[in-house]
Amino acid sequence: MKKLLLLVGCSILWFAKPVFAQQDAQYSQYMFNGIYINPAYAGYKEVLNVHSFYRSQWTGITGAPKSMSLAVDAIANSGNVGLALQVSSDKLGAQTNLAVYGNYAYRIRLNDDGSSRLALGLGVGMAQLGIDGSLLNPNDPEPFQPVGVQSTIVPDARAGVHFANDKFYAGFSADNLIATYINIDRYAFIPQPKPHYYLTAGALFPVNEDF
């Protein structure tokens, strides 16, 4: 007899100084794109998993946000290690952000069959931050406003923890742990990356015993 299960998930995001900070790209399906926000998610499905998401908001408006994420993850060492490679791109008006991360998760067994695990994850990579001054059209131009493309590449790291069993999962993570300390003041119009903190949780509920 099969059970029809309902997957319910939620994500909470805190921003550090959001008015002045470079914000992460926003997605609406974090339960299917966990590696984007938490490196400990690597290997969660315990199969070779390739997934990609694209989001275009405010269609028809000039400079509307466009975001993309592509990731592949798998397990190693009998499921005790998760590995992932993730690429993301975000464009908002004149600003662009391209990032590449390699992720490692150490997955601790909490029961005999390994169906319940606590994963500790670390991701390291590089982010290219840029702005196209030709797309800026202010009423009152500021001093040192770029007239062309400015960009810089900064190293970055992120970390997280993720718990999962057959019926429930929860995680906490933080990103921009290194990029926030890189001095990019010479690029006055490129926002300084700031840490973002994510709390996620979800559960499977049986809704029909006969389906």
Coordinates of N, CA and C in Angstrom, one line a residue:
M1 N 0.8 -1.2 0.0 CA 0.0 0.0 0.0 C 0.9 1.2 0.0
K2 N 0.6 2.1 -0.9 CA 1.4 3.3 -1.0 C 0.8 4.5 -0.3
K3 N 1.6 5.3 0.2 CA 1.2 6.5 0.9 C 1.5 7.8 0.1
L4 N 0.5 8.7 0.0 CA 0.7 10.0 -0.6 C 1.3 10.9 0.5
L5 N 2.5 11.5 0.2 CA 3.1 12.3 1.2 C 3.1 13.7 0.7
L6 N 3.0 14.6 1.6 CA 3.0 16.0 1.4 C 4.3 16.6 2.0
L7 N 5.1 17.2 1.1 CA 6.3 17.9 1.5 C 6.1 19.3 1.8
V8 N 6.4 19.7 3.1 CA 6.2 21.1 3.5 C 7.6 21.6 3.9
G9 N 7.9 22.7 3.4 CA 9.2 23.3 3.7 C 9.1 24.8 3.9
C10 N 10.0 25.3 4.7 CA 10.1 26.8 4.9 C 11.5 27.2 5.1
S11 N 11.7 28.5 4.7 CA 13.0 29.1 4.8 C 12.9 30.5 5.4
I12 N 13.8 30.8 6.3 CA 13.9 32.1 6.9 C 15.3 32.7 6.6
L13 N 15.3 33.9 6.2 CA 16.6 34.6 5.8 C 16.7 35.8 6.5
W14 N 17.9 36.0 7.2 CA 18.2 37.2 7.9 C 19.3 37.9 7.1
F15 N 19.2 39.2 6.9 CA 20.2 40.0 6.2 C 21.0 40.8 7.2
A16 N 22.3 41.0 7.0 CA 23.1 41.8 7.8 C 23.2 43.2 7.1
K17 N 22.6 44.2 7.7 CA 22.6 45.6 7.2 C 22.1 45.5 5.7
P18 N 20.9 45.1 5.5 CA 20.4 44.9 4.1 C 20.4 46.1 3.2
V19 N 20.2 47.3 3.8 CA 20.1 48.5 3.0 C 21.4 48.8 2.2
F20 N 22.5 48.5 2.8 CA 23.8 48.8 2.2 C 24.6 47.6 1.7
A21 N 24.0 46.4 1.8 CA 24.7 45.2 1.5 C 24.3 44.6 0.2
Q22 N 25.3 43.8 -0.4 CA 25.0 43.0 -1.5 C 24.1 41.8 -1.1
Q23 N 22.9 41.7 -1.6 CA 22.0 40.7 -1.2 C 22.2 39.5 -2.1
D24 N 22.0 38.3 -1.6 CA 22.0 37.1 -2.4 C 20.8 37.0 -3.3
A25 N 20.9 36.3 -4.4 CA 19.8 36.1 -5.2 C 18.7 35.3 -4.5
Q26 N 17.4 35.7 -4.8 CA 16.3 35.1 -4.1 C 15.6 34.0 -4.9
Y27 N 15.4 32.8 -4.4 CA 14.6 31.8 -5.0 C 13.4 31.4 -4.2
S28 N 12.4 30.8 -4.8 CA 11.2 30.4 -4.1 C 11.1 28.9 -3.7
Q29 N 12.1 28.1 -4.2 CA 12.0 26.7 -4.1 C 13.3 26.2 -3.4
Y30 N 13.6 26.7 -2.2 CA 14.8 26.3 -1.5 C 14.8 24.8 -1.1
M31 N 13.6 24.2 -1.0 CA 13.6 22.8 -0.6 C 14.1 21.9 -1.7
F32 N 14.2 22.4 -3.0 CA 14.7 21.7 -4.1 C 16.1 22.3 -4.6
N33 N 16.5 23.3 -3.9 CA 17.8 24.0 -4.3 C 18.6 24.2 -3.1
G34 N 18.7 23.2 -2.2 CA 19.3 23.4 -0.9 C 20.8 23.8 -1.0
I35 N 21.5 23.3 -2.0 CA 22.9 23.5 -2.0 C 23.3 24.9 -2.3
Y36 N 22.3 25.7 -2.8 CA 22.6 27.1 -3.0 C 22.7 27.9 -1.7
I37 N 22.0 27.5 -0.7 CA 22.1 28.2 0.6 C 22.9 27.5 1.7
N38 N 23.1 26.2 1.5 CA 23.7 25.4 2.6 C 24.7 24.3 2.0
P39 N 26.0 24.5 2.3 CA 26.9 23.5 1.8 C 26.8 22.1 2.4
A40 N 26.2 22.0 3.6 CA 25.9 20.7 4.2 C 24.8 19.9 3.5
Y41 N 24.1 20.5 2.6 CA 23.1 19.8 1.8 C 23.7 18.8 0.8
A42 N 25.0 19.0 0.5 CA 25.7 18.1 -0.4 C 25.6 16.6 -0.1
G43 N 25.1 15.8 -1.0 CA 24.9 14.4 -0.8 C 23.6 14.1 -0.1
Y44 N 22.7 15.0 0.2 CA 21.5 14.8 0.9 C 20.6 13.7 0.3
K45 N 20.5 13.7 -1.1 CA 19.7 12.8 -1.8 C 20.4 11.4 -2.0
E46 N 21.7 11.4 -1.7 CA 22.4 10.1 -1.7 C 22.5 9.5 -3.1
V47 N 22.3 10.3 -4.2 CA 22.5 9.9 -5.5 C 23.2 11.0 -6.3
L48 N 23.7 10.7 -7.5 CA 24.2 11.8 -8.3 C 23.0 12.7 -8.7
N49 N 23.1 13.9 -8.3 CA 22.0 14.9 -8.4 C 22.4 16.1 -9.2
V50 N 21.8 16.4 -10.3 CA 22.1 17.6 -11.1 C 20.8 18.4 -11.1
H51 N 20.9 19.7 -10.7 CA 19.7 20.5 -10.7 C 20.0 22.0 -11.1
S52 N 19.1 22.6 -11.7 CA 19.3 24.0 -12.2 C 18.0 24.8 -12.0
F53 N 18.2 26.0 -11.7 CA 17.0 26.9 -11.5 C 17.3 28.2 -12.2
Y54 N 16.2 28.8 -12.8 CA 16.3 30.1 -13.4 C 15.1 30.9 -12.9
R55 N 15.3 32.2 -12.5 CA 14.2 33.0 -12.1 C 14.3 34.4 -12.7
S56 N 13.3 34.8 -13.3 CA 13.2 36.2 -13.9 C 12.0 36.9 -13.3
Q57 N 12.3 38.0 -12.6 CA 11.2 38.7 -11.9 C 10.8 40.0 -12.7
W58 N 9.7 40.5 -12.4 CA 9.2 41.8 -12.9 C 9.4 41.9 -14.4
T59 N 8.9 40.9 -15.1 CA 9.0 40.8 -16.6 C 8.6 42.1 -17.2
G60 N 9.4 42.6 -18.2 CA 9.0 43.8 -18.9 C 9.6 45.1 -18.3
I61 N 10.1 45.0 -17.1 CA 10.7 46.2 -16.4 C 12.2 46.2 -16.7
T62 N 12.8 47.3 -17.1 CA 14.2 47.4 -17.4 C 15.0 47.2 -16.1
G63 N 16.0 46.4 -16.2 CA 16.8 46.1 -15.0 C 16.3 45.1 -14.1
A64 N 15.2 44.4 -14.4 CA 14.6 43.4 -13.5 C 15.5 42.3 -13.1
P65 N 15.4 41.8 -11.9 CA 16.3 40.7 -11.5 C 16.2 39.5 -12.3
K66 N 17.4 38.9 -12.6 CA 17.5 37.6 -13.3 C 18.5 36.8 -12.6
S67 N 18.1 35.6 -12.1 CA 19.0 34.7 -11.3 C 19.0 33.3 -11.9
M68 N 20.2 32.7 -11.8 CA 20.4 31.3 -12.2 C 21.3 30.6 -11.3
S69 N 21.0 29.3 -11.1 CA 21.9 28.4 -10.3 C 21.9 27.0 -10.9
L70 N 23.2 26.5 -11.0 CA 23.4 25.2 -11.5 C 24.3 24.4 -10.6
A71 N 23.9 23.2 -10.2 CA 24.7 22.5 -9.2 C 24.6 21.0 -9.5
V72 N 25.7 20.3 -9.0 CA 25.8 18.8 -9.1 C 26.3 18.4 -7.8
D73 N 25.7 17.4 -7.2 CA 26.2 16.8 -5.9 C 26.1 15.3 -5.9
A74 N 26.9 14.7 -5.0 CA 26.8 13.2 -4.9 C 27.5 12.8 -3.6
I75 N 27.4 11.5 -3.3 CA 28.0 11.0 -2.0 C 29.3 10.3 -2.3
A76 N 30.2 10.1 -1.3 CA 31.4 9.4 -1.4 C 31.6 8.7 -0.1
N77 N 32.6 7.8 0.0 CA 33.0 7.1 1.2 C 31.8 6.5 1.9
S78 N 31.0 5.7 1.1 CA 29.9 5.0 1.7 C 28.8 5.9 2.2
G79 N 28.7 7.0 1.6 CA 27.6 8.0 2.0 C 28.0 8.9 3.2
N80 N 29.2 8.7 3.7 CA 29.6 9.5 4.8 C 30.2 10.9 4.4
V81 N 30.3 11.1 3.1 CA 30.8 12.4 2.6 C 29.9 12.8 1.5
G82 N 29.6 14.1 1.4 CA 28.9 14.7 0.3 C 29.8 15.7 -0.4
L83 N 29.7 15.7 -1.7 CA 30.5 16.7 -2.5 C 29.6 17.4 -3.5
A84 N 29.9 18.6 -3.7 CA 29.0 19.4 -4.6 C 29.8 20.5 -5.3
L85 N 29.4 20.8 -6.5 CA 29.9 22.0 -7.3 C 28.7 22.8 -7.7
Q86 N 28.8 24.1 -7.4 CA 27.7 25.0 -7.6 C 28.1 26.3 -8.3
V87 N 27.4 26.7 -9.3 CA 27.6 27.9 -10.0 C 26.3 28.8 -10.0
S88 N 26.5 30.0 -9.7 CA 25.3 30.9 -9.6 C 25.6 32.2 -10.3
S89 N 24.5 32.8 -10.9 CA 24.7 34.1 -11.5 C 23.4 34.9 -11.2
D90 N 23.7 36.2 -10.9 CA 22.6 37.1 -10.5 C 22.8 38.5 -11.1
K91 N 21.8 39.0 -11.8 CA 21.9 40.3 -12.4 C 20.7 41.1 -11.9
L92 N 21.0 42.3 -11.4 CA 20.0 43.2 -11.0 C 20.3 44.7 -11.4
G93 N 19.6 45.2 -12.4 CA 20.0 46.5 -12.9 C 21.4 46.5 -13.5
A94 N 22.2 47.4 -13.0 CA 23.6 47.5 -13.5 C 24.5 46.5 -12.8
Q95 N 24.0 45.9 -11.7 CA 24.9 45.0 -10.9 C 24.9 43.6 -11.4
T96 N 26.0 42.9 -11.3 CA 26.1 41.5 -11.7 C 26.9 40.8 -10.6
N97 N 26.6 39.5 -10.4 CA 27.3 38.7 -9.5 C 27.4 37.3 -10.0
L98 N 28.6 36.8 -10.2 CA 28.9 35.4 -10.7 C 29.8 34.7 -9.6
A99 N 29.3 33.5 -9.2 CA 30.0 32.8 -8.1 C 30.2 31.3 -8.4
V100 N 31.3 30.7 -8.0 CA 31.5 29.3 -8.1 C 32.0 28.8 -6.8
Y101 N 31.4 27.7 -6.3 CA 31.8 27.1 -5.0 C 31.9 25.6 -5.1
G102 N 33.0 25.1 -4.4 CA 33.1 23.7 -4.2 C 32.7 23.4 -2.8
N103 N 31.9 22.4 -2.5 CA 31.3 22.2 -1.2 C 31.6 20.8 -0.7
Y104 N 31.9 20.7 0.6 CA 32.2 19.4 1.2 C 31.3 19.3 2.4
A105 N 30.7 18.1 2.6 CA 29.8 17.8 3.8 C 30.3 16.5 4.4
Y106 N 30.5 16.6 5.7 CA 30.8 15.4 6.5 C 29.5 14.9 7.1
R107 N 29.0 13.7 6.7 CA 27.6 13.3 7.1 C 27.7 12.2 8.2
I108 N 27.3 12.6 9.4 CA 27.5 11.7 10.6 C 26.2 10.9 10.7
R109 N 26.4 9.5 10.8 CA 25.3 8.6 11.0 C 24.8 8.8 12.4
L110 N 23.4 8.9 12.6 CA 22.8 8.9 13.9 C 22.0 7.7 14.2
N111 N 21.9 6.7 13.3 CA 21.3 5.4 13.6 C 22.0 4.4 12.8
D112 N 21.6 3.1 12.9 CA 22.3 2.0 12.3 C 22.2 2.0 10.8
D113 N 21.1 2.3 10.3 CA 20.9 2.2 8.8 C 21.3 3.5 8.1
G114 N 21.7 4.5 8.8 CA 22.1 5.7 8.1 C 21.0 6.6 7.6
S115 N 19.7 6.3 7.9 CA 18.6 7.1 7.4 C 18.5 8.4 8.2
S116 N 19.1 8.5 9.3 CA 19.2 9.8 10.1 C 20.6 10.3 10.1
R117 N 20.8 11.5 9.6 CA 22.2 12.0 9.6 C 22.3 13.5 9.9
L118 N 23.4 13.8 10.5 CA 23.7 15.2 10.8 C 25.0 15.6 9.9
A119 N 24.8 16.5 9.0 CA 25.9 16.9 8.1 C 26.5 18.3 8.5
L120 N 27.8 18.3 8.5 CA 28.5 19.6 8.7 C 29.2 20.0 7.4
G121 N 28.9 21.1 6.8 CA 29.3 21.5 5.5 C 30.2 22.7 5.4
L122 N 31.1 22.8 4.5 CA 31.9 23.9 4.2 C 32.0 24.1 2.7
G123 N 31.9 25.3 2.2 CA 32.0 25.7 0.8 C 33.0 26.8 0.6
V124 N 33.9 26.6 -0.3 CA 34.9 27.7 -0.7 C 34.8 27.9 -2.1
G125 N 35.1 29.2 -2.5 CA 35.0 29.5 -3.9 C 35.4 31.0 -4.2
M126 N 35.0 31.4 -5.3 CA 35.3 32.8 -5.8 C 34.0 33.5 -6.3
A127 N 33.9 34.8 -6.1 CA 32.8 35.5 -6.6 C 33.3 36.7 -7.4
Q128 N 32.7 36.9 -8.5 CA 33.0 38.1 -9.4 C 31.9 39.1 -9.2
L129 N 32.2 40.3 -8.6 CA 31.2 41.3 -8.4 C 31.4 42.4 -9.4
G130 N 30.4 42.9 -10.1 CA 30.6 43.9 -11.1 C 29.4 44.9 -11.2
I131 N 29.7 45.9 -11.9 CA 28.7 46.9 -12.2 C 29.0 47.5 -13.6
D132 N 27.9 47.8 -14.3 CA 28.0 48.4 -15.7 C 27.6 49.8 -15.6
G133 N 28.5 50.7 -15.6 CA 28.2 52.1 -15.4 C 27.4 52.7 -16.6
S134 N 27.5 52.1 -17.7 CA 26.7 52.6 -18.9 C 25.2 52.4 -18.7
L135 N 24.8 51.5 -17.7 CA 23.4 51.3 -17.5 C 22.8 52.2 -16.4
L136 N 23.7 53.0 -15.8 CA 23.3 54.0 -14.8 C 22.9 55.3 -15.4
N137 N 21.7 55.8 -15.0 CA 21.2 57.0 -15.6 C 20.6 57.9 -14.5
P138 N 21.5 58.4 -13.6 CA 21.0 59.2 -12.5 C 20.7 60.6 -12.9
N139 N 19.8 61.3 -12.2 CA 19.5 62.7 -12.4 C 20.6 63.6 -12.1
D140 N 21.4 63.2 -11.0 CA 22.5 63.9 -10.5 C 23.7 63.0 -10.4
P141 N 24.5 62.9 -11.5 CA 25.7 61.9 -11.4 C 26.6 62.3 -10.2
E142 N 27.1 61.2 -9.6 CA 28.0 61.3 -8.5 C 29.5 61.3 -9.0
P143 N 30.4 61.9 -8.1 CA 31.8 61.8 -8.5 C 32.3 60.4 -8.6
F144 N 33.2 60.1 -9.5 CA 33.8 58.8 -9.7 C 32.8 57.7 -10.2
Q145 N 31.6 58.2 -10.6 CA 30.6 57.2 -11.2 C 31.3 56.5 -12.4
P146 N 31.3 55.2 -12.5 CA 31.9 54.5 -13.6 C 31.1 54.8 -14.9
V147 N 31.8 54.8 -16.0 CA 31.2 55.0 -17.3 C 31.1 53.7 -18.1
G148 N 31.9 52.7 -17.6 CA 31.9 51.4 -18.2 C 31.8 50.3 -17.2
V149 N 32.3 49.2 -17.5 CA 32.2 48.0 -16.6 C 33.3 48.0 -15.6
Q150 N 33.0 47.9 -14.3 CA 33.9 47.6 -13.3 C 33.6 46.3 -12.7
S151 N 34.7 45.5 -12.3 CA 34.5 44.2 -11.7 C 35.7 43.9 -10.8
T152 N 35.4 43.0 -9.9 CA 36.5 42.5 -9.0 C 36.2 41.1 -8.6
I153 N 37.2 40.3 -8.3 CA 37.0 38.9 -7.9 C 37.5 38.8 -6.5
V154 N 36.7 38.2 -5.6 CA 37.0 38.0 -4.2 C 36.8 36.6 -3.8
P155 N 37.7 36.1 -2.9 CA 37.5 34.7 -2.4 C 36.3 34.7 -1.4
D156 N 35.8 33.6 -1.2 CA 34.6 33.5 -0.2 C 34.5 32.1 0.4
A157 N 33.8 32.0 1.5 CA 33.5 30.8 2.1 C 32.2 30.8 2.8
R158 N 31.6 29.7 2.9 CA 30.3 29.6 3.6 C 30.3 28.3 4.4
A159 N 29.4 28.2 5.4 CA 29.4 27.0 6.2 C 27.9 26.7 6.7
G160 N 27.7 25.5 7.0 CA 26.3 25.2 7.4 C 26.2 23.8 8.1
V161 N 25.1 23.6 8.7 CA 24.8 22.3 9.3 C 23.4 21.9 8.8
H162 N 23.2 20.5 8.6 CA 21.9 20.0 8.1 C 21.6 18.7 8.7
F163 N 20.4 18.6 9.3 CA 19.9 17.3 9.8 C 18.8 16.8 9.0
A164 N 18.8 15.5 8.7 CA 17.7 14.9 8.0 C 17.4 13.5 8.4
N165 N 16.2 13.1 8.4 CA 15.8 11.7 8.5 C 14.7 11.4 7.4
D166 N 13.9 10.3 7.6 CA 12.9 10.0 6.6 C 11.7 10.9 6.6
K167 N 11.5 11.7 7.6 CA 10.3 12.5 7.7 C 10.6 14.0 8.0
F168 N 11.8 14.4 8.3 CA 12.0 15.7 8.7 C 13.5 16.2 8.3
Y169 N 13.6 17.5 8.0 CA 14.9 18.0 7.8 C 15.0 19.4 8.3
A170 N 16.2 19.9 8.7 CA 16.4 21.2 9.2 C 17.8 21.6 9.0
G171 N 18.1 22.9 8.8 CA 19.4 23.3 8.5 C 19.6 24.8 8.9
F172 N 20.9 25.1 9.1 CA 21.3 26.5 9.4 C 22.6 26.8 8.7
S173 N 22.7 27.9 8.0 CA 23.9 28.2 7.3 C 24.2 29.7 7.2
A174 N 25.4 30.0 6.8 CA 25.8 31.4 6.6 C 26.8 31.5 5.4
D175 N 26.7 32.6 4.7 CA 27.6 32.8 3.5 C 28.3 34.1 3.6
N176 N 29.1 34.4 2.6 CA 29.9 35.6 2.5 C 30.8 35.8 3.7
L177 N 31.3 34.7 4.2 CA 32.1 34.7 5.5 C 33.5 35.3 5.3
I178 N 34.0 35.3 4.0 CA 35.3 35.9 3.8 C 35.2 37.1 2.9
A179 N 34.3 37.1 2.0 CA 34.1 38.3 1.1 C 33.7 39.5 1.8
T180 N 33.1 39.4 3.0 CA 32.7 40.6 3.7 C 33.9 41.3 4.3
Y181 N 35.0 40.6 4.4 CA 36.2 41.3 4.9 C 37.2 41.8 3.9
I182 N 36.9 41.5 2.6 CA 37.7 42.0 1.5 C 37.5 43.4 1.2
N183 N 38.5 44.2 1.2 CA 38.3 45.7 1.0 C 38.1 46.0 -0.5
I184 N 36.9 46.4 -0.9 CA 36.7 46.8 -2.3 C 36.3 48.2 -2.4
D185 N 36.8 49.1 -1.4 CA 36.4 50.5 -1.4 C 36.9 51.2 -2.7
R186 N 37.9 50.7 -3.4 CA 38.3 51.3 -4.6 C 37.2 51.2 -5.7
Y187 N 36.2 50.3 -5.5 CA 35.1 50.3 -6.4 C 33.9 50.8 -5.7
A188 N 33.7 52.1 -5.7 CA 32.7 52.8 -4.9 C 31.3 52.3 -5.2
F189 N 31.1 51.9 -6.4 CA 29.7 51.6 -6.8 C 29.4 50.1 -6.7
I190 N 30.4 49.2 -6.3 CA 30.1 47.8 -6.1 C 29.8 47.6 -4.6
P191 N 28.6 47.1 -4.3 CA 28.3 46.9 -2.9 C 29.2 45.9 -2.2
Q192 N 29.5 46.1 -1.0 CA 30.3 45.2 -0.2 C 29.5 44.0 0.2
P193 N 29.9 42.7 -0.1 CA 29.1 41.6 0.3 C 29.0 41.5 1.9
K194 N 27.9 41.1 2.4 CA 27.7 40.9 3.8 C 27.1 39.5 4.1
P195 N 27.4 39.0 5.3 CA 26.9 37.7 5.6 C 25.3 37.6 5.5
H196 N 24.9 36.5 5.0 CA 23.4 36.2 5.0 C 23.3 34.9 5.9
Y197 N 22.2 34.8 6.6 CA 22.0 33.6 7.5 C 20.7 33.0 7.1
Y198 N 20.7 31.7 7.0 CA 19.5 30.9 6.5 C 19.1 29.9 7.6
L199 N 17.8 29.8 7.9 CA 17.3 28.7 8.7 C 16.2 28.1 7.9
T200 N 16.3 26.8 7.7 CA 15.4 26.0 6.9 C 14.9 24.8 7.6
A201 N 13.7 24.4 7.3 CA 13.1 23.2 7.9 C 11.9 22.7 7.0
G202 N 11.7 21.4 7.0 CA 10.6 20.8 6.2 C 10.3 19.5 6.8
A203 N 9.1 19.0 6.4 CA 8.6 17.7 6.8 C 7.7 17.0 5.8
L204 N 7.7 15.7 5.9 CA 6.8 14.9 5.0 C 5.6 14.4 5.9
F205 N 4.4 14.7 5.4 CA 3.2 14.3 6.1 C 2.3 13.3 5.2
P206 N 1.9 12.2 5.7 CA 1.0 11.3 5.0 C -0.4 11.9 4.9
V207 N -0.9 12.0 3.7 CA -2.2 12.6 3.5 C -3.3 11.6 3.0
N208 N -2.8 10.4 2.5 CA -3.7 9.4 2.0 C -3.0 8.1 2.1
E209 N -3.6 7.1 2.8 CA -3.1 5.8 3.0 C -3.3 4.9 1.8
D210 N -4.2 5.2 0.9 CA -4.7 4.3 -0.2 C -4.1 4.7 -1.6
F211 N -3.6 5.8 -1.7 CA -3.2 6.3 -3.0 C -1.8 5.6 -3.4

